[in-house]
Amino acid sequence: MAFKDESKPSGPVTLANGATVAVDRDLCIGCGGCTAIASNTFGLDGEGKSTILSSADADSKEAIESAKNGCPVGAISVN
Ligand code: SF4
């Protein structure tokens, strides 16, 4: 799996649409919800934590916002 920023797999990283996305790894429970809603943006790593993928620019900002809103523990931030 290729991360958008290899030095910060879970962000924060700024996408081409100007949004800065991050996952709080301490909160993430690895449910996979975000990876289903915005599959180009989010992927689970070997620790079962959500990360920001190199393909993130292929998802719409709306899809990423939906993933954020669907996270059961509020681990995703989009600014
Ligand atoms: S939806 Fe939230 S808890 Fe589930 S994998 Fe994504 S960031 Fe983690």
mmCIF file of N, CA and C and ligand atoms in Angstrom:
data_model
loop_
_atom_site.group_PDB
_atom_site.id
_atom_site.type_symbol
_atom_site.label_atom_id
_atom_site.label_comp_id
_atom_site.label_asym_id
_atom_site.label_seq_id
_atom_site.Cartn_x
_atom_site.Cartn_y
_atom_site.Cartn_z
ATOM 1 N N MET A 1 0.852 -1.192 0.000
ATOM 2 C CA MET A 1 0.000 0.000 0.000
ATOM 3 C C MET A 1 0.887 1.241 0.000
ATOM 4 N N ALA A 2 0.546 2.199 -0.833
ATOM 5 C CA ALA A 2 1.332 3.435 -0.915
ATOM 6 C C ALA A 2 0.577 4.556 -0.213
ATOM 7 N N PHE A 3 1.273 5.238 0.649
ATOM 8 C CA PHE A 3 0.660 6.325 1.400
ATOM 9 C C PHE A 3 0.859 7.653 0.672
ATOM 10 N N LYS A 4 -0.068 8.564 0.893
ATOM 11 C CA LYS A 4 0.049 9.905 0.315
ATOM 12 C C LYS A 4 1.331 10.565 0.815
ATOM 13 N N ASP A 5 1.616 10.414 2.087
ATOM 14 C CA ASP A 5 2.864 10.930 2.667
ATOM 15 C C ASP A 5 3.492 9.782 3.452
ATOM 16 N N GLU A 6 4.529 9.228 2.917
ATOM 17 C CA GLU A 6 5.137 8.037 3.531
ATOM 18 C C GLU A 6 5.624 8.304 4.952
ATOM 19 N N SER A 7 5.941 9.554 5.255
ATOM 20 C CA SER A 7 6.429 9.869 6.597
ATOM 21 C C SER A 7 5.288 10.016 7.601
ATOM 22 N N LYS A 8 4.057 10.183 7.076
ATOM 23 C CA LYS A 8 2.884 10.354 7.954
ATOM 24 C C LYS A 8 1.728 9.560 7.349
ATOM 25 N N PRO A 9 1.734 8.231 7.496
ATOM 26 C CA PRO A 9 0.716 7.395 6.841
ATOM 27 C C PRO A 9 -0.720 7.800 7.151
ATOM 28 N N SER A 10 -0.989 8.263 8.353
ATOM 29 C CA SER A 10 -2.353 8.647 8.724
ATOM 30 C C SER A 10 -2.559 10.156 8.685
ATOM 31 N N GLY A 11 -1.658 10.860 8.066
ATOM 32 C CA GLY A 11 -1.760 12.296 7.915
ATOM 33 C C GLY A 11 -1.319 13.047 9.163
ATOM 34 N N PRO A 12 -1.566 14.355 9.187
ATOM 35 C CA PRO A 12 -2.338 15.094 8.191
ATOM 36 C C PRO A 12 -1.605 15.257 6.864
ATOM 37 N N VAL A 13 -2.395 15.147 5.779
ATOM 38 C CA VAL A 13 -1.885 15.411 4.442
ATOM 39 C C VAL A 13 -2.894 16.297 3.715
ATOM 40 N N THR A 14 -2.391 17.179 2.877
ATOM 41 C CA THR A 14 -3.253 18.076 2.108
ATOM 42 C C THR A 14 -3.425 17.520 0.701
ATOM 43 N N LEU A 15 -4.683 17.408 0.265
ATOM 44 C CA LEU A 15 -5.010 16.835 -1.034
ATOM 45 C C LEU A 15 -5.069 17.926 -2.106
ATOM 46 N N ALA A 16 -5.195 17.495 -3.364
ATOM 47 C CA ALA A 16 -5.231 18.435 -4.479
ATOM 48 C C ALA A 16 -6.419 19.381 -4.382
ATOM 49 N N ASN A 17 -7.523 18.927 -3.749
ATOM 50 C CA ASN A 17 -8.708 19.779 -3.625
ATOM 51 C C ASN A 17 -8.590 20.788 -2.474
ATOM 52 N N GLY A 18 -7.451 20.783 -1.796
ATOM 53 C CA GLY A 18 -7.210 21.747 -0.739
ATOM 54 C C GLY A 18 -7.561 21.261 0.646
ATOM 55 N N ALA A 19 -8.245 20.122 0.738
ATOM 56 C CA ALA A 19 -8.630 19.586 2.039
ATOM 57 C C ALA A 19 -7.431 18.924 2.720
ATOM 58 N N THR A 20 -7.331 19.142 4.012
ATOM 59 C CA THR A 20 -6.308 18.472 4.797
ATOM 60 C C THR A 20 -6.984 17.376 5.612
ATOM 61 N N VAL A 21 -6.534 16.147 5.413
ATOM 62 C CA VAL A 21 -7.180 14.974 6.002
ATOM 63 C C VAL A 21 -6.220 14.303 6.975
ATOM 64 N N ALA A 22 -6.783 13.862 8.091
ATOM 65 C CA ALA A 22 -5.981 13.139 9.075
ATOM 66 C C ALA A 22 -6.838 12.107 9.785
ATOM 67 N N VAL A 23 -6.197 11.050 10.233
ATOM 68 C CA VAL A 23 -6.849 10.035 11.055
ATOM 69 C C VAL A 23 -6.126 9.996 12.400
ATOM 70 N N ASP A 24 -6.894 10.053 13.472
ATOM 71 C CA ASP A 24 -6.330 9.891 14.815
ATOM 72 C C ASP A 24 -6.179 8.391 15.075
ATOM 73 N N ARG A 25 -4.948 7.924 15.023
ATOM 74 C CA ARG A 25 -4.695 6.485 15.137
ATOM 75 C C ARG A 25 -5.063 5.946 16.516
ATOM 76 N N ASP A 26 -5.047 6.808 17.513
ATOM 77 C CA ASP A 26 -5.415 6.349 18.862
ATOM 78 C C ASP A 26 -6.912 6.082 18.963
ATOM 79 N N LEU A 27 -7.694 6.803 18.163
ATOM 80 C CA LEU A 27 -9.149 6.628 18.188
ATOM 81 C C LEU A 27 -9.617 5.540 17.233
ATOM 82 N N CYS A 28 -8.952 5.394 16.087
ATOM 83 C CA CYS A 28 -9.389 4.453 15.041
ATOM 84 C C CYS A 28 -9.461 3.026 15.592
ATOM 85 N N ILE A 29 -10.617 2.387 15.335
ATOM 86 C CA ILE A 29 -10.809 1.006 15.781
ATOM 87 C C ILE A 29 -10.747 0.019 14.614
ATOM 88 N N GLY A 30 -10.374 0.530 13.431
ATOM 89 C CA GLY A 30 -10.174 -0.356 12.290
ATOM 90 C C GLY A 30 -11.428 -0.999 11.746
ATOM 91 N N CYS A 31 -12.557 -0.292 11.854
ATOM 92 C CA CYS A 31 -13.832 -0.875 11.398
ATOM 93 C C CYS A 31 -13.918 -1.001 9.880
ATOM 94 N N GLY A 32 -13.129 -0.195 9.169
ATOM 95 C CA GLY A 32 -13.131 -0.267 7.709
ATOM 96 C C GLY A 32 -14.196 0.568 7.035
ATOM 97 N N GLY A 33 -14.997 1.277 7.809
ATOM 98 C CA GLY A 33 -16.069 2.070 7.209
ATOM 99 C C GLY A 33 -15.563 3.107 6.222
ATOM 100 N N CYS A 34 -14.537 3.821 6.598
ATOM 101 C CA CYS A 34 -14.008 4.872 5.718
ATOM 102 C C CYS A 34 -13.424 4.283 4.446
ATOM 103 N N THR A 35 -12.863 3.092 4.530
ATOM 104 C CA THR A 35 -12.260 2.470 3.349
ATOM 105 C C THR A 35 -13.336 2.036 2.361
ATOM 106 N N ALA A 36 -14.549 1.795 2.850
ATOM 107 C CA ALA A 36 -15.656 1.421 1.964
ATOM 108 C C ALA A 36 -16.265 2.650 1.310
ATOM 109 N N ILE A 37 -16.331 3.744 2.051
ATOM 110 C CA ILE A 37 -16.991 4.957 1.541
ATOM 111 C C ILE A 37 -16.069 5.755 0.616
ATOM 112 N N ALA A 38 -14.821 5.873 0.955
ATOM 113 C CA ALA A 38 -13.837 6.616 0.147
ATOM 114 C C ALA A 38 -12.620 5.710 -0.033
ATOM 115 N N SER A 39 -12.771 4.740 -0.918
ATOM 116 C CA SER A 39 -11.781 3.666 -1.024
ATOM 117 C C SER A 39 -10.466 4.110 -1.663
ATOM 118 N N ASN A 40 -10.497 5.232 -2.390
ATOM 119 C CA ASN A 40 -9.241 5.734 -2.947
ATOM 120 C C ASN A 40 -8.424 6.496 -1.907
ATOM 121 N N THR A 41 -9.115 6.924 -0.858
ATOM 122 C CA THR A 41 -8.471 7.779 0.137
ATOM 123 C C THR A 41 -7.982 7.001 1.346
ATOM 124 N N PHE A 42 -8.801 6.075 1.836
ATOM 125 C CA PHE A 42 -8.485 5.400 3.089
ATOM 126 C C PHE A 42 -8.191 3.920 2.890
ATOM 127 N N GLY A 43 -7.216 3.425 3.626
ATOM 128 C CA GLY A 43 -6.884 2.012 3.621
ATOM 129 C C GLY A 43 -6.320 1.615 4.969
ATOM 130 N N LEU A 44 -6.607 0.396 5.391
ATOM 131 C CA LEU A 44 -6.103 -0.064 6.692
ATOM 132 C C LEU A 44 -4.683 -0.589 6.542
ATOM 133 N N ASP A 45 -3.823 -0.219 7.480
ATOM 134 C CA ASP A 45 -2.448 -0.716 7.450
ATOM 135 C C ASP A 45 -2.337 -2.019 8.235
ATOM 136 N N GLY A 46 -1.129 -2.488 8.408
ATOM 137 C CA GLY A 46 -0.897 -3.757 9.077
ATOM 138 C C GLY A 46 -1.283 -3.764 10.546
ATOM 139 N N GLU A 47 -1.459 -2.586 11.114
ATOM 140 C CA GLU A 47 -1.897 -2.472 12.508
ATOM 141 C C GLU A 47 -3.399 -2.298 12.607
ATOM 142 N N GLY A 48 -4.088 -2.342 11.460
ATOM 143 C CA GLY A 48 -5.532 -2.164 11.471
ATOM 144 C C GLY A 48 -5.964 -0.724 11.683
ATOM 145 N N LYS A 49 -5.080 0.191 11.346
ATOM 146 C CA LYS A 49 -5.391 1.618 11.487
ATOM 147 C C LYS A 49 -5.561 2.234 10.105
ATOM 148 N N SER A 50 -6.472 3.186 10.009
ATOM 149 C CA SER A 50 -6.740 3.816 8.728
ATOM 150 C C SER A 50 -5.615 4.775 8.349
ATOM 151 N N THR A 51 -5.274 4.744 7.060
ATOM 152 C CA THR A 51 -4.216 5.600 6.529
ATOM 153 C C THR A 51 -4.740 6.342 5.301
ATOM 154 N N ILE A 52 -3.987 7.365 4.900
ATOM 155 C CA ILE A 52 -4.342 8.153 3.718
ATOM 156 C C ILE A 52 -3.494 7.635 2.552
ATOM 157 N N LEU A 53 -4.173 7.178 1.500
ATOM 158 C CA LEU A 53 -3.489 6.525 0.380
ATOM 159 C C LEU A 53 -3.012 7.523 -0.672
ATOM 160 N N SER A 54 -2.051 7.082 -1.467
ATOM 161 C CA SER A 54 -1.497 7.933 -2.532
ATOM 162 C C SER A 54 -2.545 8.271 -3.589
ATOM 163 N N SER A 55 -3.596 7.450 -3.683
ATOM 164 C CA SER A 55 -4.649 7.670 -4.673
ATOM 165 C C SER A 55 -5.759 8.587 -4.169
ATOM 166 N N ALA A 56 -5.555 9.249 -3.037
ATOM 167 C CA ALA A 56 -6.619 10.017 -2.385
ATOM 168 C C ALA A 56 -7.213 11.097 -3.280
ATOM 169 N N ASP A 57 -6.434 11.648 -4.199
ATOM 170 C CA ASP A 57 -6.962 12.727 -5.030
ATOM 171 C C ASP A 57 -8.042 12.245 -5.994
ATOM 172 N N ALA A 58 -8.231 10.932 -6.106
ATOM 173 C CA ALA A 58 -9.262 10.392 -6.997
ATOM 174 C C ALA A 58 -10.652 10.426 -6.365
ATOM 175 N N ASP A 59 -10.738 10.651 -5.078
ATOM 176 C CA ASP A 59 -12.041 10.729 -4.408
ATOM 177 C C ASP A 59 -12.511 12.177 -4.330
ATOM 178 N N SER A 60 -13.825 12.368 -4.395
ATOM 179 C CA SER A 60 -14.383 13.715 -4.245
ATOM 180 C C SER A 60 -14.300 14.144 -2.783
ATOM 181 N N LYS A 61 -14.316 15.447 -2.584
ATOM 182 C CA LYS A 61 -14.322 15.961 -1.223
ATOM 183 C C LYS A 61 -15.576 15.485 -0.498
ATOM 184 N N GLU A 62 -16.681 15.350 -1.251
ATOM 185 C CA GLU A 62 -17.928 14.893 -0.637
ATOM 186 C C GLU A 62 -17.781 13.464 -0.109
ATOM 187 N N ALA A 63 -17.110 12.611 -0.864
ATOM 188 C CA ALA A 63 -16.914 11.231 -0.415
ATOM 189 C C ALA A 63 -16.065 11.192 0.841
ATOM 190 N N ILE A 64 -15.059 12.036 0.882
ATOM 191 C CA ILE A 64 -14.184 12.063 2.059
ATOM 192 C C ILE A 64 -14.949 12.616 3.267
ATOM 193 N N GLU A 65 -15.792 13.610 3.027
ATOM 194 C CA GLU A 65 -16.624 14.150 4.111
ATOM 195 C C GLU A 65 -17.594 13.082 4.617
ATOM 196 N N SER A 66 -18.141 12.286 3.692
ATOM 197 C CA SER A 66 -19.055 11.216 4.088
ATOM 198 C C SER A 66 -18.332 10.187 4.950
ATOM 199 N N ALA A 67 -17.111 9.872 4.576
ATOM 200 C CA ALA A 67 -16.326 8.929 5.379
ATOM 201 C C ALA A 67 -16.077 9.492 6.771
ATOM 202 N N LYS A 68 -15.763 10.765 6.812
ATOM 203 C CA LYS A 68 -15.551 11.427 8.108
ATOM 204 C C LYS A 68 -16.814 11.330 8.963
ATOM 205 N N ASN A 69 -17.946 11.665 8.349
ATOM 206 C CA ASN A 69 -19.196 11.678 9.107
ATOM 207 C C ASN A 69 -19.635 10.274 9.508
ATOM 208 N N GLY A 70 -19.178 9.269 8.753
ATOM 209 C CA GLY A 70 -19.572 7.899 9.061
ATOM 210 C C GLY A 70 -18.679 7.196 10.060
ATOM 211 N N CYS A 71 -17.562 7.809 10.396
ATOM 212 C CA CYS A 71 -16.641 7.153 11.343
ATOM 213 C C CYS A 71 -17.293 7.067 12.717
ATOM 214 N N PRO A 72 -17.422 5.857 13.268
ATOM 215 C CA PRO A 72 -18.144 5.703 14.539
ATOM 216 C C PRO A 72 -17.441 6.282 15.753
ATOM 217 N N VAL A 73 -16.165 6.582 15.612
ATOM 218 C CA VAL A 73 -15.426 7.119 16.761
ATOM 219 C C VAL A 73 -14.882 8.523 16.510
ATOM 220 N N GLY A 74 -15.275 9.120 15.389
ATOM 221 C CA GLY A 74 -14.840 10.499 15.121
ATOM 222 C C GLY A 74 -13.339 10.638 14.942
ATOM 223 N N ALA A 75 -12.719 9.644 14.323
ATOM 224 C CA ALA A 75 -11.258 9.658 14.215
ATOM 225 C C ALA A 75 -10.744 10.464 13.031
ATOM 226 N N ILE A 76 -11.644 10.784 12.081
ATOM 227 C CA ILE A 76 -11.206 11.463 10.850
ATOM 228 C C ILE A 76 -11.462 12.943 10.954
ATOM 229 N N SER A 77 -10.467 13.742 10.582
ATOM 230 C CA SER A 77 -10.659 15.185 10.498
ATOM 231 C C SER A 77 -10.416 15.618 9.062
ATOM 232 N N VAL A 78 -11.247 16.562 8.597
ATOM 233 C CA VAL A 78 -11.121 17.146 7.263
ATOM 234 C C VAL A 78 -11.219 18.650 7.429
ATOM 235 N N ASN A 79 -10.169 19.338 7.074
ATOM 236 C CA ASN A 79 -10.167 20.800 7.264
ATOM 237 C C ASN A 79 -9.806 21.512 5.965
HETATM 238 S S1 SF4 B 1 -14.244 4.658 9.914
HETATM 239 FE FE1 SF4 B 1 -13.051 5.509 11.639
HETATM 240 S S2 SF4 B 1 -12.727 3.794 13.040
HETATM 241 FE FE2 SF4 B 1 -13.357 2.926 11.082
HETATM 242 S S3 SF4 B 1 -11.400 2.457 10.026
HETATM 243 FE FE3 SF4 B 1 -12.049 4.517 9.380
HETATM 244 S S4 SF4 B 1 -11.011 5.964 10.784
HETATM 245 FE FE4 SF4 B 1 -10.925 3.899 11.701
#
